[in-house]
Amino acid sequence: MSPQTARAEVLARIRSALRREDATAGGASAEPSGPAGTSAAASAAAAQVGPAPADPGPHPDGDALIELLTDRLLDYDASVSLLTAAEVPARIAELLTGARTIVVPHDLDPAHLTALTAEVLPDSADAPLDLATLDSVDAVVTASTAAVADTGTIVLSGPQCGRRAITLVPDHHVCLVRTADIVNRVPAAVGIIEERGLVEHPQTWVSGPSATSDIELERVAGVHGPRTLDVILVTG
């Protein structure tokens, strides 16, 4: 069944149900039920809904994806750096100047941390840090699984991403995103989750630093996670 036919079928059933309710209440007579009635309604609905939406055209890729993701992240008040892997350690050290302790997933590539002077606390499911410790650290550094350019969303799940707690409790999150893992839309990110066997793993989808509005519509940062998000896009 084509999307156009399926859409017409759904609309036809809704109209049919509404007419039956009107008839029960003494209004218009109900539409015939069964395949013949549905087919006629579907034809009528198809005439009303008009042509299918136009194809939006080719999806961005490469530099266009990086540019789109960067634009979304900056709009969310995150900082963004585009670097080679060799430049990452110095950038992390710069972002965490003055930090005394940071937490990292136990399997994070240690090469990223070589320029740090802060104490590094590894965390894992087998040896988790307690919440008091997580609340006292200055920052967390993790990798990521994928990033959605269209929505500015970073997906954390599986290796080098850490437990959900370490990305939600500390107030500052430095997140590494490989440019090869940037996709255009959410379904493609879900596809990566499926391909890597992470469907049943905990997932955190991040769109910028944590922010919400209170009852007076005042923006409040850091309620549901880090108030500072620094994203490093790693090329190569």
CSV table of C-alpha atoms in Angstrom, one decimal:
chain,number,residue,atom,x,y,z
A,1,MET,CA,0.0,0.0,0.0
A,2,SER,CA,1.4,3.4,-1.0
A,3,PRO,CA,1.7,6.2,1.6
A,4,GLN,CA,-1.0,8.1,-0.3
A,5,THR,CA,-3.4,5.2,-0.2
A,6,ALA,CA,-2.6,4.5,3.4
A,7,ARG,CA,-3.2,8.1,4.4
A,8,ALA,CA,-6.5,8.1,2.5
A,9,GLU,CA,-7.5,4.9,4.2
A,10,VAL,CA,-6.8,6.3,7.7
A,11,LEU,CA,-8.7,9.6,6.9
A,12,ALA,CA,-11.6,7.6,5.5
A,13,ARG,CA,-11.9,5.5,8.7
A,14,ILE,CA,-11.9,8.6,10.9
A,15,ARG,CA,-14.7,10.2,8.8
A,16,SER,CA,-16.6,7.0,8.8
A,17,ALA,CA,-16.4,6.7,12.6
A,18,LEU,CA,-17.4,10.4,13.0
A,19,ARG,CA,-20.5,9.8,10.8
A,20,ARG,CA,-21.5,6.7,12.7
A,21,GLU,CA,-21.4,8.8,15.9
A,22,ASP,CA,-23.5,11.5,14.3
A,23,ALA,CA,-26.0,8.9,13.2
A,24,THR,CA,-26.2,7.4,16.7
A,25,ALA,CA,-27.0,10.8,18.0
A,26,GLY,CA,-29.7,11.4,15.4
A,27,GLY,CA,-27.6,13.2,12.9
A,28,ALA,CA,-26.4,12.2,9.4
A,29,SER,CA,-26.8,8.6,8.4
A,30,ALA,CA,-23.9,6.3,8.9
A,31,GLU,CA,-21.6,5.4,6.1
A,32,PRO,CA,-21.7,1.8,4.9
A,33,SER,CA,-19.2,-0.4,6.7
A,34,GLY,CA,-17.1,-3.2,5.2
A,35,PRO,CA,-14.7,-3.3,2.3
A,36,ALA,CA,-17.0,-1.7,-0.2
A,37,GLY,CA,-17.9,1.3,2.0
A,38,THR,CA,-14.2,1.7,3.0
A,39,SER,CA,-13.1,1.7,-0.6
A,40,ALA,CA,-15.6,4.3,-1.5
A,41,ALA,CA,-14.6,6.5,1.4
A,42,ALA,CA,-10.9,6.0,0.7
A,43,SER,CA,-11.5,7.2,-2.9
A,44,ALA,CA,-13.3,10.3,-1.6
A,45,ALA,CA,-10.6,11.0,0.9
A,46,ALA,CA,-7.9,10.6,-1.7
A,47,ALA,CA,-9.6,13.3,-3.8
A,48,GLN,CA,-9.6,15.7,-0.8
A,49,VAL,CA,-6.1,15.2,0.6
A,50,GLY,CA,-4.5,16.3,-2.7
A,51,PRO,CA,-1.1,15.2,-4.0
A,52,ALA,CA,1.6,13.6,-1.9
A,53,PRO,CA,4.2,16.0,-0.5
A,54,ALA,CA,7.1,16.8,-2.8
A,55,ASP,CA,10.4,15.0,-2.3
A,56,PRO,CA,12.6,17.4,-0.2
A,57,GLY,CA,15.5,16.6,-2.4
A,58,PRO,CA,18.9,15.1,-1.6
A,59,HIS,CA,20.0,15.0,2.0
A,60,PRO,CA,23.1,17.0,3.1
A,61,ASP,CA,26.3,15.0,3.7
A,62,GLY,CA,29.9,15.6,4.5
A,63,ASP,CA,30.7,19.3,5.2
A,64,ALA,CA,27.0,20.2,4.9
A,65,LEU,CA,26.1,17.8,7.8
A,66,ILE,CA,28.9,19.2,10.0
A,67,GLU,CA,27.7,22.8,9.2
A,68,LEU,CA,24.1,21.9,10.0
A,69,LEU,CA,24.9,20.2,13.3
A,70,THR,CA,27.2,23.0,14.3
A,71,ASP,CA,24.4,25.6,13.6
A,72,ARG,CA,21.9,23.6,15.7
A,73,LEU,CA,24.3,23.1,18.6
A,74,LEU,CA,25.3,26.8,18.7
A,75,ASP,CA,21.6,27.7,18.7
A,76,TYR,CA,21.2,25.5,21.8
A,77,ASP,CA,24.0,27.5,23.5
A,78,ALA,CA,26.6,24.6,23.3
A,79,SER,CA,30.2,25.3,22.1
A,80,VAL,CA,31.5,23.5,19.1
A,81,SER,CA,35.1,22.8,17.9
A,82,LEU,CA,36.0,21.0,14.7
A,83,LEU,CA,39.4,19.3,15.3
A,84,THR,CA,41.6,16.4,14.2
A,85,ALA,CA,42.2,13.6,16.7
A,86,ALA,CA,45.7,15.0,17.4
A,87,GLU,CA,44.2,18.3,18.5
A,88,VAL,CA,41.6,16.9,20.8
A,89,PRO,CA,43.8,16.5,24.0
A,90,ALA,CA,44.9,20.1,24.0
A,91,ARG,CA,41.3,21.3,23.4
A,92,ILE,CA,39.9,19.2,26.3
A,93,ALA,CA,42.6,20.6,28.6
A,94,GLU,CA,41.7,24.1,27.5
A,95,LEU,CA,38.0,23.6,28.1
A,96,LEU,CA,38.7,22.1,31.5
A,97,THR,CA,41.3,24.7,32.7
A,98,GLY,CA,41.0,25.0,36.5
A,99,ALA,CA,39.2,21.7,36.9
A,100,ARG,CA,40.4,19.6,39.8
A,101,THR,CA,38.5,16.3,39.2
A,102,ILE,CA,36.7,14.9,36.1
A,103,VAL,CA,34.9,11.6,35.5
A,104,VAL,CA,35.2,9.6,32.4
A,105,PRO,CA,33.9,6.2,31.2
A,106,HIS,CA,36.3,3.5,32.1
A,107,ASP,CA,36.8,2.6,28.4
A,108,LEU,CA,37.3,6.1,27.0
A,109,ASP,CA,40.4,6.3,24.8
A,110,PRO,CA,43.1,7.5,27.2
A,111,ALA,CA,44.8,9.4,24.4
A,112,HIS,CA,42.2,12.1,24.7
A,113,LEU,CA,43.2,12.8,28.3
A,114,THR,CA,47.0,13.1,27.9
A,115,ALA,CA,47.1,17.0,28.3
A,116,LEU,CA,44.9,17.1,31.5
A,117,THR,CA,46.3,18.1,34.8
A,118,ALA,CA,43.1,17.3,36.7
A,119,GLU,CA,42.5,14.0,38.6
A,120,VAL,CA,40.7,11.6,36.3
A,121,LEU,CA,38.1,9.3,37.9
A,122,PRO,CA,37.1,6.3,35.8
A,123,ASP,CA,33.5,5.0,36.1
A,124,SER,CA,31.9,1.8,35.0
A,125,ALA,CA,28.8,-0.3,35.6
A,126,ASP,CA,31.0,-2.8,37.6
A,127,ALA,CA,32.7,0.0,39.7
A,128,PRO,CA,30.3,3.0,39.7
A,129,LEU,CA,31.1,6.2,41.4
A,130,ASP,CA,28.5,7.2,44.0
A,131,LEU,CA,26.2,10.2,43.4
A,132,ALA,CA,28.0,12.3,46.0
A,133,THR,CA,31.3,11.9,44.1
A,134,LEU,CA,29.6,12.6,40.7
A,135,ASP,CA,28.0,15.7,42.2
A,136,SER,CA,31.4,17.0,43.4
A,137,VAL,CA,33.4,16.5,40.2
A,138,ASP,CA,34.0,19.5,37.9
A,139,ALA,CA,33.2,17.8,34.6
A,140,VAL,CA,32.7,14.7,32.6
A,141,VAL,CA,34.3,13.7,29.3
A,142,THR,CA,32.6,11.1,27.0
A,143,ALA,CA,32.5,10.0,23.5
A,144,SER,CA,29.2,9.5,21.6
A,145,THR,CA,27.4,7.0,19.4
A,146,ALA,CA,25.9,9.3,16.8
A,147,ALA,CA,24.7,12.9,16.2
A,148,VAL,CA,21.6,14.1,14.3
A,149,ALA,CA,22.3,17.2,12.3
A,150,ASP,CA,18.7,18.1,11.7
A,151,THR,CA,17.8,18.3,15.4
A,152,GLY,CA,21.2,19.0,16.9
A,153,THR,CA,20.9,15.9,19.0
A,154,ILE,CA,23.8,13.7,20.3
A,155,VAL,CA,23.2,10.1,21.1
A,156,LEU,CA,25.0,8.4,24.0
A,157,SER,CA,24.9,4.7,24.3
A,158,GLY,CA,27.4,1.8,24.4
A,159,PRO,CA,31.2,2.0,24.4
A,160,GLN,CA,33.0,5.2,25.6
A,161,CYS,CA,29.7,6.9,26.4
A,162,GLY,CA,29.5,5.9,30.0
A,163,ARG,CA,26.5,5.4,32.4
A,164,ARG,CA,23.6,7.7,32.2
A,165,ALA,CA,24.4,9.1,35.7
A,166,ILE,CA,27.8,10.4,34.7
A,167,THR,CA,26.3,12.4,31.8
A,168,LEU,CA,23.4,13.8,33.9
A,169,VAL,CA,24.9,14.7,37.3
A,170,PRO,CA,28.1,16.7,36.6
A,171,ASP,CA,27.5,20.3,35.7
A,172,HIS,CA,29.9,20.4,32.7
A,173,HIS,CA,30.0,17.8,29.8
A,174,VAL,CA,32.7,17.7,27.2
A,175,CYS,CA,31.5,15.3,24.4
A,176,LEU,CA,33.4,13.9,21.5
A,177,VAL,CA,31.5,13.3,18.2
A,178,ARG,CA,33.2,11.6,15.3
A,179,THR,CA,32.2,13.4,12.1
A,180,ALA,CA,31.7,10.0,10.5
A,181,ASP,CA,28.9,9.4,13.0
A,182,ILE,CA,26.9,12.5,12.0
A,183,VAL,CA,23.6,11.7,10.2
A,184,ASN,CA,20.9,13.9,8.8
A,185,ARG,CA,17.7,12.6,10.5
A,186,VAL,CA,16.7,10.7,13.6
A,187,PRO,CA,15.8,7.4,11.8
A,188,ALA,CA,19.4,7.2,10.6
A,189,ALA,CA,20.6,7.5,14.2
A,190,VAL,CA,18.2,4.8,15.2
A,191,GLY,CA,19.7,2.7,12.4
A,192,ILE,CA,23.2,3.1,13.9
A,193,ILE,CA,21.8,2.0,17.3
A,194,GLU,CA,20.4,-1.1,15.7
A,195,GLU,CA,23.5,-1.9,13.7
A,196,ARG,CA,25.7,-1.7,16.7
A,197,GLY,CA,23.5,-3.9,18.8
A,198,LEU,CA,22.6,-1.2,21.3
A,199,VAL,CA,18.8,-1.4,21.1
A,200,GLU,CA,18.5,-2.8,24.6
A,201,HIS,CA,21.2,-0.6,26.1
A,202,PRO,CA,20.4,2.6,28.1
A,203,GLN,CA,20.4,5.6,25.8
A,204,THR,CA,20.7,9.3,26.4
A,205,TRP,CA,19.7,11.7,23.6
A,206,VAL,CA,21.1,15.2,24.3
A,207,SER,CA,20.0,18.4,22.5
A,208,GLY,CA,22.2,21.1,24.0
A,209,PRO,CA,22.8,22.0,27.6
A,210,SER,CA,20.1,21.2,30.1
A,211,ALA,CA,17.5,24.0,30.3
A,212,THR,CA,13.8,24.3,31.2
A,213,SER,CA,11.3,27.1,32.1
A,214,ASP,CA,9.9,27.6,35.6
A,215,ILE,CA,6.2,28.5,36.3
A,216,GLU,CA,7.0,32.1,35.5
A,217,LEU,CA,8.6,31.1,32.1
A,218,GLU,CA,12.0,32.1,33.3
A,219,ARG,CA,14.7,29.9,31.6
A,220,VAL,CA,16.6,27.8,34.2
A,221,ALA,CA,19.8,25.9,33.2
A,222,GLY,CA,21.1,22.7,34.7
A,223,VAL,CA,17.9,21.2,36.0
A,224,HIS,CA,18.0,17.9,34.1
A,225,GLY,CA,21.7,17.6,33.3
A,226,PRO,CA,24.8,19.6,32.7
A,227,ARG,CA,24.3,23.4,32.2
A,228,THR,CA,27.5,23.6,30.1
A,229,LEU,CA,28.0,21.4,27.0
A,230,ASP,CA,31.2,21.6,24.9
A,231,VAL,CA,31.1,19.4,21.7
A,232,ILE,CA,34.3,18.5,19.9
A,233,LEU,CA,33.7,17.2,16.4
A,234,VAL,CA,36.6,14.9,15.6
A,235,THR,CA,37.5,14.5,11.9
A,236,GLY,CA,39.3,11.5,10.3
